[in-house]
Coordinates of C-alpha atoms in Angstrom, one line a residue:
M16 CA 315.5 -207.9 -136.1
K17 CA 314.6 -209.7 -139.3
R18 CA 311.5 -208.3 -140.9
Q19 CA 308.9 -210.3 -142.7
F20 CA 307.8 -209.1 -146.2
T21 CA 304.8 -209.8 -148.4
P22 CA 304.8 -209.0 -152.2
A23 CA 303.0 -205.8 -153.0
D24 CA 300.8 -207.5 -155.6
R25 CA 298.9 -209.0 -152.7
L26 CA 298.0 -205.7 -151.1
E27 CA 294.7 -205.3 -152.8
T28 CA 293.6 -208.7 -151.3
W29 CA 294.6 -207.4 -147.9
A30 CA 292.7 -204.2 -148.5
K31 CA 289.5 -206.0 -149.5
F32 CA 289.7 -208.4 -146.6
N33 CA 290.1 -205.6 -144.1
G34 CA 287.4 -203.2 -145.4
V35 CA 289.5 -200.7 -147.4
D36 CA 287.4 -199.6 -150.3
L37 CA 289.7 -198.8 -153.2
L38 CA 286.7 -197.6 -155.2
N39 CA 288.2 -195.9 -158.3
T40 CA 291.8 -196.9 -157.8
Q41 CA 294.1 -199.9 -158.0
I42 CA 297.6 -200.7 -156.7
Q43 CA 300.2 -201.4 -159.3
I44 CA 303.9 -202.1 -159.4
T45 CA 305.8 -200.0 -161.9
E46 CA 309.4 -200.5 -162.9
A47 CA 310.4 -196.9 -162.5
K48 CA 308.6 -196.0 -159.2
G49 CA 307.8 -199.2 -157.6
T50 CA 304.3 -199.4 -156.0
G51 CA 301.8 -196.7 -157.0
L52 CA 298.1 -195.9 -157.2
F53 CA 296.3 -195.7 -160.5
A54 CA 292.8 -194.9 -161.7
R55 CA 290.6 -197.9 -162.2
I56 CA 287.8 -196.4 -164.3
N57 CA 286.4 -196.5 -167.8
G58 CA 286.3 -193.0 -169.1
R59 CA 286.9 -189.9 -167.0
L60 CA 286.3 -188.7 -163.4
N61 CA 285.8 -185.0 -162.8
G62 CA 285.5 -182.9 -159.6
V63 CA 285.3 -184.1 -156.0
T64 CA 285.2 -187.9 -156.2
K65 CA 286.1 -190.5 -153.6
L66 CA 289.1 -192.6 -154.6
I67 CA 289.8 -194.6 -151.4
V68 CA 288.1 -195.0 -148.0
V69 CA 290.2 -196.4 -145.2
P70 CA 288.3 -197.6 -142.0
K71 CA 289.3 -195.5 -138.9
D72 CA 290.5 -198.6 -137.1
L73 CA 293.2 -199.1 -139.8
V74 CA 294.4 -195.5 -139.5
L75 CA 297.6 -195.9 -137.4
S76 CA 297.4 -193.0 -134.9
L77 CA 297.8 -192.4 -131.2
R78 CA 294.1 -193.4 -130.6
T79 CA 294.5 -196.6 -132.6
V80 CA 297.6 -197.6 -130.7
D81 CA 295.8 -197.0 -127.4
E82 CA 292.9 -199.2 -128.6
Y83 CA 295.2 -202.1 -129.6
A84 CA 297.1 -201.8 -126.3
K85 CA 293.9 -202.7 -124.4
A86 CA 294.1 -206.2 -125.8
D87 CA 297.9 -206.5 -126.1
R88 CA 299.7 -206.7 -122.8
H89 CA 303.1 -206.6 -124.4
L90 CA 302.3 -203.3 -126.1
R91 CA 300.7 -201.9 -123.0
E92 CA 303.8 -202.8 -120.9
V93 CA 306.2 -201.0 -123.2
L94 CA 303.9 -197.9 -123.5
D95 CA 303.6 -197.7 -119.8
A96 CA 307.3 -198.1 -119.3
V97 CA 308.4 -195.3 -121.6
G98 CA 306.0 -192.8 -120.0
D99 CA 305.4 -189.5 -121.7
F100 CA 307.2 -190.6 -124.9
G101 CA 304.5 -193.3 -125.4
R102 CA 301.8 -190.7 -125.0
T103 CA 302.8 -188.8 -128.1
A104 CA 301.7 -189.8 -131.6
R105 CA 305.2 -190.4 -132.9
G106 CA 306.3 -192.3 -129.8
A107 CA 303.3 -194.6 -129.7
I108 CA 303.4 -195.3 -133.4
L109 CA 307.1 -196.2 -133.4
I110 CA 306.7 -198.5 -130.4
F111 CA 303.7 -200.1 -132.1
L112 CA 305.8 -200.7 -135.3
I113 CA 308.6 -202.2 -133.3
L114 CA 306.1 -204.6 -131.6
Q115 CA 304.7 -205.7 -134.9
I116 CA 308.2 -206.4 -136.3
T117 CA 309.0 -208.3 -133.1
H118 CA 305.7 -210.3 -133.4
S119 CA 306.5 -211.4 -136.9
S120 CA 310.2 -211.9 -136.6
P121 CA 311.5 -215.5 -136.6
E122 CA 314.2 -214.3 -134.2
A123 CA 311.7 -213.6 -131.4
G124 CA 311.6 -217.2 -130.3
E125 CA 308.3 -216.7 -128.4
A126 CA 304.9 -215.2 -129.1
I127 CA 305.2 -211.4 -128.5
G128 CA 302.1 -209.2 -129.0
V129 CA 298.8 -209.8 -130.7
S130 CA 298.4 -210.0 -134.5
N131 CA 296.2 -207.4 -136.1
P132 CA 295.5 -206.2 -139.6
L133 CA 298.3 -203.6 -139.3
T134 CA 300.8 -206.4 -138.5
E135 CA 300.2 -207.7 -142.0
Y136 CA 300.2 -204.3 -143.6
L137 CA 303.7 -203.6 -142.2
K138 CA 304.9 -206.5 -144.3
F139 CA 304.0 -204.6 -147.5
L140 CA 306.1 -201.6 -146.6
P141 CA 309.5 -201.4 -148.5
E142 CA 312.5 -203.3 -147.3
E143 CA 314.8 -200.4 -148.1
V144 CA 313.9 -196.8 -147.1
S145 CA 316.1 -194.2 -148.8
L146 CA 316.2 -191.6 -146.0
P147 CA 319.7 -190.3 -145.1
T148 CA 319.4 -191.6 -141.5
L149 CA 319.6 -195.1 -143.0
W150 CA 322.5 -194.2 -145.3
S151 CA 326.0 -195.7 -144.9
D152 CA 328.8 -193.7 -143.4
E153 CA 330.3 -193.3 -146.9
E154 CA 326.9 -191.9 -148.2
R155 CA 326.6 -189.5 -145.3
E156 CA 330.1 -188.3 -145.9
I157 CA 329.1 -186.7 -149.2
L158 CA 326.7 -184.4 -147.3
H159 CA 329.6 -182.4 -146.0
G160 CA 329.0 -178.7 -146.6
T161 CA 325.3 -178.9 -146.9
S162 CA 322.8 -178.1 -144.2
L163 CA 321.6 -181.7 -144.4
A164 CA 324.8 -182.9 -142.9
A165 CA 324.1 -181.3 -139.5
A166 CA 320.4 -182.2 -139.6
V167 CA 321.2 -185.9 -140.2
E168 CA 323.8 -186.0 -137.4
H169 CA 321.5 -184.4 -134.9
K170 CA 318.7 -186.8 -135.9
L171 CA 321.0 -189.8 -135.5
Q172 CA 322.0 -188.6 -132.1
S173 CA 318.4 -188.1 -131.1
L174 CA 317.5 -191.6 -132.3
D175 CA 320.4 -193.0 -130.4
N176 CA 319.2 -191.3 -127.2
E177 CA 315.6 -192.6 -127.8
F178 CA 316.9 -196.1 -128.3
E179 CA 318.9 -196.0 -125.1
M180 CA 315.9 -194.6 -123.3
L181 CA 313.8 -197.5 -124.6
R182 CA 316.5 -200.0 -123.4
E183 CA 316.7 -198.4 -119.9
K184 CA 313.0 -198.2 -119.5
T185 CA 312.2 -201.7 -120.6
K186 CA 315.1 -203.9 -119.7
H187 CA 313.4 -204.8 -116.4
I188 CA 310.5 -206.4 -118.3
S189 CA 311.4 -210.0 -118.6
W190 CA 310.3 -210.6 -122.3
C191 CA 311.9 -207.3 -123.4
N192 CA 315.2 -208.2 -121.8
C193 CA 315.1 -211.7 -123.4
V194 CA 313.9 -210.9 -126.9
W195 CA 315.4 -207.4 -127.3
W196 CA 318.3 -206.7 -125.0
D197 CA 320.0 -209.9 -123.8
E198 CA 323.5 -210.3 -125.2
D199 CA 322.8 -213.9 -126.3
T200 CA 319.0 -213.9 -127.1
G201 CA 318.2 -210.3 -127.8
H202 CA 318.0 -209.1 -131.4
L203 CA 316.7 -205.5 -131.4
T204 CA 319.3 -203.0 -132.7
I205 CA 319.6 -199.3 -133.4
D206 CA 319.1 -200.0 -137.1
D207 CA 315.6 -201.3 -136.3
W208 CA 314.7 -198.1 -134.4
R209 CA 316.1 -196.0 -137.3
T210 CA 314.0 -198.1 -139.8
V211 CA 310.7 -197.5 -138.0
D212 CA 311.5 -193.8 -137.6
A213 CA 312.1 -193.6 -141.3
L214 CA 308.9 -195.5 -142.2
Y215 CA 307.0 -193.1 -140.0
R216 CA 308.6 -189.9 -141.1
S217 CA 308.3 -190.7 -144.8
R218 CA 304.6 -191.7 -144.6
A219 CA 303.0 -189.8 -141.7
L220 CA 300.4 -187.1 -142.5
E221 CA 298.3 -184.7 -140.5
L222 CA 294.9 -186.2 -140.8
P223 CA 292.0 -183.8 -139.9
G224 CA 290.4 -184.7 -136.6
T225 CA 293.0 -187.4 -136.0
G226 CA 296.5 -185.8 -135.9
H227 CA 299.7 -187.5 -137.1
A228 CA 298.9 -190.8 -138.6
M229 CA 299.9 -193.4 -141.2
V230 CA 297.1 -194.4 -143.6
P231 CA 297.4 -197.8 -145.3
C232 CA 297.1 -197.9 -149.1
V233 CA 297.0 -194.1 -149.4
D234 CA 300.7 -194.1 -148.5
M235 CA 301.4 -196.3 -151.5
A236 CA 300.8 -193.4 -153.9
N237 CA 303.8 -191.7 -155.5
H238 CA 304.4 -188.0 -155.2
A239 CA 304.2 -184.8 -157.3
S240 CA 303.9 -181.2 -156.3
G241 CA 302.3 -178.0 -157.7
N242 CA 299.8 -178.4 -160.5
D243 CA 300.5 -182.2 -160.7
T244 CA 298.8 -182.7 -157.3
I245 CA 295.8 -184.9 -158.0
A246 CA 294.3 -185.9 -154.6
L247 CA 293.5 -184.5 -151.2
Y248 CA 292.6 -186.2 -147.9
E249 CA 289.9 -185.8 -145.4
T250 CA 288.2 -187.5 -142.4
D251 CA 284.5 -188.3 -142.8
V252 CA 281.9 -188.1 -140.0
D253 CA 282.6 -191.7 -139.0
G254 CA 286.4 -191.0 -138.6
N255 CA 287.3 -192.9 -141.7
A256 CA 290.2 -191.6 -143.8
I257 CA 289.2 -190.5 -147.4
L258 CA 291.4 -189.9 -150.4
Q259 CA 289.5 -187.9 -153.1
L260 CA 290.0 -186.1 -156.3
R261 CA 290.6 -182.4 -156.1
D262 CA 287.6 -180.4 -157.3
D263 CA 289.7 -178.7 -160.0
K264 CA 291.2 -182.0 -161.3
S265 CA 290.0 -184.8 -163.6
L266 CA 291.3 -188.4 -163.8
N267 CA 291.4 -190.7 -166.8
G268 CA 291.4 -194.5 -166.7
G269 CA 294.9 -195.8 -166.1
Q270 CA 296.3 -192.4 -165.0
E271 CA 298.5 -192.4 -161.9
V272 CA 297.1 -190.8 -158.8
S273 CA 299.9 -188.6 -157.6
I274 CA 299.9 -186.9 -154.2
T275 CA 302.0 -184.5 -152.2
F276 CA 302.2 -184.1 -148.4
D277 CA 302.3 -180.9 -146.4
A278 CA 300.0 -180.5 -143.5
R279 CA 300.6 -176.8 -143.3
L280 CA 298.3 -176.2 -146.2
G281 CA 295.5 -177.2 -143.8
C282 CA 296.0 -173.9 -142.1
L283 CA 294.8 -172.0 -145.1
G284 CA 291.2 -172.7 -144.3
I285 CA 290.2 -174.7 -147.3
S286 CA 287.1 -176.1 -145.6
R287 CA 288.3 -179.2 -143.7
L288 CA 290.1 -180.5 -146.7
T289 CA 293.8 -180.8 -146.6
L290 CA 295.8 -180.9 -149.9
F291 CA 298.4 -183.5 -150.3
S292 CA 301.1 -180.9 -150.7
Y293 CA 304.2 -182.9 -150.0
G294 CA 306.7 -180.7 -151.8
D295 CA 305.2 -177.4 -152.6
R296 CA 306.6 -175.6 -149.5
K297 CA 309.4 -177.8 -148.2
G298 CA 313.0 -176.9 -148.8
A299 CA 315.4 -179.1 -150.7
C300 CA 317.1 -180.2 -147.5
E301 CA 313.8 -181.2 -145.8
M302 CA 312.6 -183.1 -148.9
I303 CA 315.7 -185.3 -148.8
Y304 CA 315.7 -185.5 -145.0
S305 CA 312.1 -186.6 -144.7
Y306 CA 311.4 -188.4 -148.0
G307 CA 314.7 -189.3 -149.6
F308 CA 314.4 -187.5 -152.9
L309 CA 314.3 -184.2 -154.8
E310 CA 311.7 -183.6 -157.5
D311 CA 313.1 -182.6 -160.9
S312 CA 310.9 -179.5 -160.8
Q313 CA 312.5 -178.1 -157.7
Q314 CA 314.7 -175.2 -158.9
T315 CA 315.6 -173.5 -155.6
A316 CA 316.6 -174.7 -152.1
R317 CA 313.6 -172.6 -150.8
E318 CA 314.9 -172.7 -147.2
L319 CA 317.7 -174.1 -145.0
F320 CA 318.7 -174.1 -141.4
L321 CA 322.2 -173.3 -140.1
D322 CA 323.3 -174.0 -136.5
L323 CA 324.6 -171.1 -134.5
D324 CA 326.5 -170.7 -131.2
I325 CA 327.2 -168.0 -128.7
P326 CA 330.8 -166.8 -128.8
N327 CA 333.1 -168.5 -126.2
D328 CA 334.2 -165.1 -124.8
D329 CA 330.7 -164.3 -123.6
P330 CA 330.7 -164.7 -119.8
L331 CA 326.9 -165.4 -119.9
K332 CA 327.1 -168.1 -122.6
Q333 CA 326.1 -171.1 -120.5
A334 CA 323.3 -169.2 -118.7
K335 CA 322.0 -168.0 -122.1
K336 CA 322.0 -171.4 -123.6
F337 CA 320.4 -172.9 -120.5
V338 CA 317.3 -170.7 -120.6
N339 CA 317.0 -170.5 -124.4
D340 CA 313.9 -172.3 -125.7
S341 CA 314.4 -171.7 -129.4
A342 CA 316.3 -173.7 -132.0
P343 CA 320.0 -172.8 -131.8
G344 CA 320.4 -171.6 -135.3
V345 CA 319.0 -169.5 -138.2
K346 CA 316.4 -170.3 -140.8
I347 CA 317.2 -168.8 -144.2
Y348 CA 314.3 -168.8 -146.6
E349 CA 312.8 -167.3 -149.7
E350 CA 309.6 -165.3 -149.6
E351 CA 308.0 -163.5 -152.6
G352 CA 311.4 -163.4 -154.4
E353 CA 313.4 -162.1 -151.4
V354 CA 315.8 -163.9 -149.1
K355 CA 315.0 -163.5 -145.4
W356 CA 316.2 -164.9 -142.2
D357 CA 314.6 -165.8 -138.8
S358 CA 316.5 -166.6 -135.6
P359 CA 315.2 -165.8 -132.1
F360 CA 318.4 -167.5 -130.8
V361 CA 320.8 -165.1 -132.4
Y362 CA 319.7 -162.3 -130.1
W363 CA 321.1 -164.1 -127.0
A364 CA 324.5 -163.5 -128.6
C365 CA 323.8 -159.8 -129.3
V366 CA 323.0 -158.5 -125.8
N367 CA 325.3 -158.1 -122.8
E368 CA 325.0 -157.8 -119.1
D369 CA 326.0 -154.1 -119.0
E370 CA 323.1 -153.4 -121.3
G371 CA 320.5 -154.8 -119.0
L372 CA 320.5 -158.6 -119.2
N373 CA 320.8 -160.5 -115.9
F374 CA 320.3 -164.0 -114.5
S375 CA 319.2 -165.0 -111.0
V376 CA 318.7 -168.4 -109.3
A377 CA 315.3 -168.6 -107.6
Q378 CA 314.0 -171.4 -105.4
D379 CA 310.3 -172.5 -105.5
T380 CA 308.2 -173.7 -102.6
D381 CA 309.3 -177.3 -103.2
G382 CA 313.0 -176.4 -102.8
N383 CA 313.8 -176.7 -106.6
Q384 CA 316.2 -174.1 -108.0
N385 CA 315.4 -172.4 -111.3
L386 CA 317.4 -170.0 -113.4
E387 CA 315.4 -166.8 -114.2
V388 CA 316.2 -164.1 -116.7
F389 CA 315.8 -160.4 -116.2
W390 CA 315.9 -157.4 -118.5
K391 CA 316.3 -154.0 -117.0
N392 CA 315.5 -155.6 -113.6
Q393 CA 312.2 -156.9 -114.9
K394 CA 311.6 -160.7 -115.1
L395 CA 311.7 -161.8 -118.7
D396 CA 310.1 -164.8 -120.6
P397 CA 313.0 -166.2 -122.6
S398 CA 310.8 -166.7 -125.6
S399 CA 310.1 -162.9 -125.7
L400 CA 313.7 -161.7 -125.8
A401 CA 313.6 -160.6 -129.4
D402 CA 310.3 -158.7 -129.0
T403 CA 311.6 -157.1 -125.8
L404 CA 314.8 -155.9 -127.5
R405 CA 312.8 -154.6 -130.5
K406 CA 311.2 -152.0 -128.1
N407 CA 314.6 -150.9 -126.9
Q408 CA 316.4 -147.8 -128.2
M409 CA 319.4 -150.0 -129.0
W410 CA 317.4 -152.2 -131.4
E411 CA 319.3 -151.2 -134.5
I412 CA 322.6 -152.0 -132.7
F413 CA 321.3 -155.4 -131.7
Q414 CA 320.3 -156.0 -135.3
L415 CA 323.7 -154.9 -136.6
R416 CA 325.4 -157.4 -134.2
A417 CA 323.0 -160.1 -135.5
N418 CA 323.8 -159.3 -139.1
M419 CA 327.6 -159.6 -138.4
L420 CA 327.2 -162.9 -136.7
L421 CA 325.0 -164.3 -139.4
E422 CA 327.2 -163.0 -142.1
S423 CA 330.2 -164.8 -140.6
R424 CA 328.3 -168.0 -140.2
I425 CA 326.9 -167.9 -143.8
K426 CA 330.4 -167.3 -145.2
E427 CA 331.8 -170.2 -143.2
Q428 CA 329.0 -172.5 -144.6
L429 CA 329.7 -171.2 -148.1
Q430 CA 333.4 -171.9 -147.7
N431 CA 332.7 -175.5 -146.7
L432 CA 330.1 -176.0 -149.4
S433 CA 332.3 -174.5 -152.1
A434 CA 335.1 -177.0 -151.2
A435 CA 332.5 -179.9 -151.4
I436 CA 331.3 -178.6 -154.8
E437 CA 334.9 -178.5 -156.1
V438 CA 335.4 -182.1 -155.1
F439 CA 332.2 -183.1 -157.0
S440 CA 333.3 -181.1 -160.0
T441 CA 336.5 -183.1 -160.4
G442 CA 334.3 -186.1 -161.3
L443 CA 333.9 -187.8 -158.0
Q444 CA 334.0 -191.6 -158.4
M445 CA 332.3 -193.6 -155.6
P446 CA 331.1 -196.9 -156.9
E447 CA 329.8 -197.9 -153.5
I448 CA 327.2 -195.1 -153.7
D449 CA 324.3 -195.1 -156.0
S450 CA 324.7 -192.6 -158.9
K451 CA 321.2 -191.2 -158.3
T452 CA 322.2 -190.3 -154.7
L453 CA 325.4 -188.6 -155.9
K454 CA 323.4 -186.5 -158.5
M455 CA 320.8 -185.6 -155.9
I456 CA 323.4 -184.4 -153.4
E457 CA 325.2 -182.5 -156.1
R458 CA 321.9 -180.7 -156.9
L459 CA 321.4 -180.0 -153.2
Q460 CA 324.9 -178.4 -153.0
I461 CA 324.3 -176.1 -155.9
L462 CA 320.8 -175.1 -154.7
E463 CA 322.0 -174.3 -151.2
A464 CA 325.1 -172.4 -152.5
T465 CA 322.8 -170.2 -154.6
L466 CA 320.5 -169.5 -151.6
L467 CA 323.5 -168.8 -149.3
H468 CA 325.1 -166.4 -151.8
R469 CA 321.8 -164.5 -152.0
A470 CA 321.4 -164.5 -148.2
C471 CA 324.9 -163.1 -147.8
Q472 CA 324.1 -160.3 -150.2
A473 CA 320.8 -159.5 -148.4
I474 CA 322.5 -159.5 -145.0
T475 CA 325.3 -157.3 -146.2
E476 CA 322.7 -154.8 -147.4
E477 CA 321.0 -155.0 -144.0
K478 CA 324.3 -154.4 -142.3
T479 CA 325.0 -151.3 -144.5
H480 CA 321.6 -149.9 -143.7
Y481 CA 322.1 -150.2 -140.0
L482 CA 325.7 -148.8 -140.2
E483 CA 324.2 -145.7 -141.7
S484 CA 321.6 -145.2 -139.0
L485 CA 322.1 -142.3 -136.5
T486 CA 321.7 -144.6 -133.5
V487 CA 324.5 -146.9 -134.6
Q488 CA 326.8 -144.0 -135.6
R489 CA 326.4 -142.4 -132.2
Y490 CA 327.0 -145.7 -130.5
L491 CA 330.2 -146.3 -132.5
N492 CA 331.4 -142.8 -132.0
D493 CA 330.9 -143.1 -128.2
L494 CA 332.6 -146.5 -128.2
N495 CA 335.5 -145.1 -130.2
S496 CA 335.9 -142.1 -127.8
L497 CA 335.8 -144.5 -124.9
L498 CA 338.5 -146.7 -126.4
H499 CA 340.8 -143.8 -127.3
G500 CA 340.2 -142.2 -123.9
D501 CA 341.3 -145.5 -122.2
E502 CA 344.4 -145.6 -124.4
A503 CA 345.3 -142.0 -123.6
A504 CA 344.8 -142.6 -119.9
S505 CA 347.0 -145.7 -120.2
D506 CA 349.7 -143.8 -122.0
E507 CA 349.6 -141.1 -119.3
D508 CA 349.9 -143.7 -116.5
S509 CA 352.8 -145.3 -118.3
N510 CA 354.6 -142.0 -118.7
E511 CA 354.2 -141.2 -115.0
D512 CA 355.5 -144.7 -114.1
F513 CA 358.5 -144.2 -116.4
S514 CA 359.3 -140.9 -114.9

């Protein structure tokens, strides 16, 4: 659907009219970064000082959407139709954004929804969002070999599934069918759904006491990480969102207020204050995936995720995948200068039926059938498989198997990535793709290749360690004796038959 846009230089007027107190900041448009927040002071600010106060009713959260739905029957109808999806913060906010676009679109043809301050705020948000889920097919093609390629493809499939769910759940609502889905009069497309998802992902933060939310005006700030982080956010006793200067920072008149997002810092117990730590902990892949850029200061990939599968010759493959409740892959990451890995999933590929793993179909009191997992004849919670195996005397053998599987997967990824890097090194010319995007993906390739090489070395060292263990040596010797014994028996049988 066609979106309506309002020039960013009118945003301060909107803010003032709707009770947003910009206090010591102003919104400016810069040539290099677009819209940004800048200090509006004479002199210098030091320590904890409020920069922006946003009324709680303007903070777009699950609670806010529910409140607006009380007076907006169109919004209420869609939220009720999609069920559990509309009761999550992300689901509710995405549907709210779609309703606001529909309300303002000249293609709607009829009055849909109720106008509110956030309807107008949405018009200030950028027309183009640089997240990979909105890239062209040609742009996504250059992701080949990076972990970002699979992440984007999985996300696009997820968005397609959500969009189809929205269609199926709402096509019986007369106005939805007419304005959104009808072949002649409907105008809602998958691109609209991808756009609201990108707007949400690139701007949402974990607001203390509120949860995932979009905060008007605060989300106009540009981003920096590490020591360049200027501001932090908080919720006051009235539920208003506050942006304030960090207590260890100062701010001069005209200086840009840069922020970084990463809700995980809120877990460090820094009072109730949560640092805007947008890039301090996120990997290079996640930065591009969620925000569409890489900071110049990012020197390592930090972490990446590779998909994994269970070998096809495993007779329990389908049962294992059915009960597995962890991400089907491995996270490779840096911690205190070392490269480590984490993958609960890989252990499903490392244990066999003859070692104690079994499955059984059970029927509950309602007649529903469920697949249950057993280890050594004891019922097993699928999420505790790794912890259970760790207590077993064969743990070092399971670890060796995991190492071998991961080593093979990492080498496969490196091979694909090396081929992609070689293509770039020949002076790739793609005039249809922005040069900044090409350079960013080239950086991602190099950063991830470096991390994968280090991971391969670390896993090789782990494998060597386990190969030298007495448990593994005894296991391999027993296995070797068994194999040779079978061969000898087979030869003897063959000789008898021949005679």
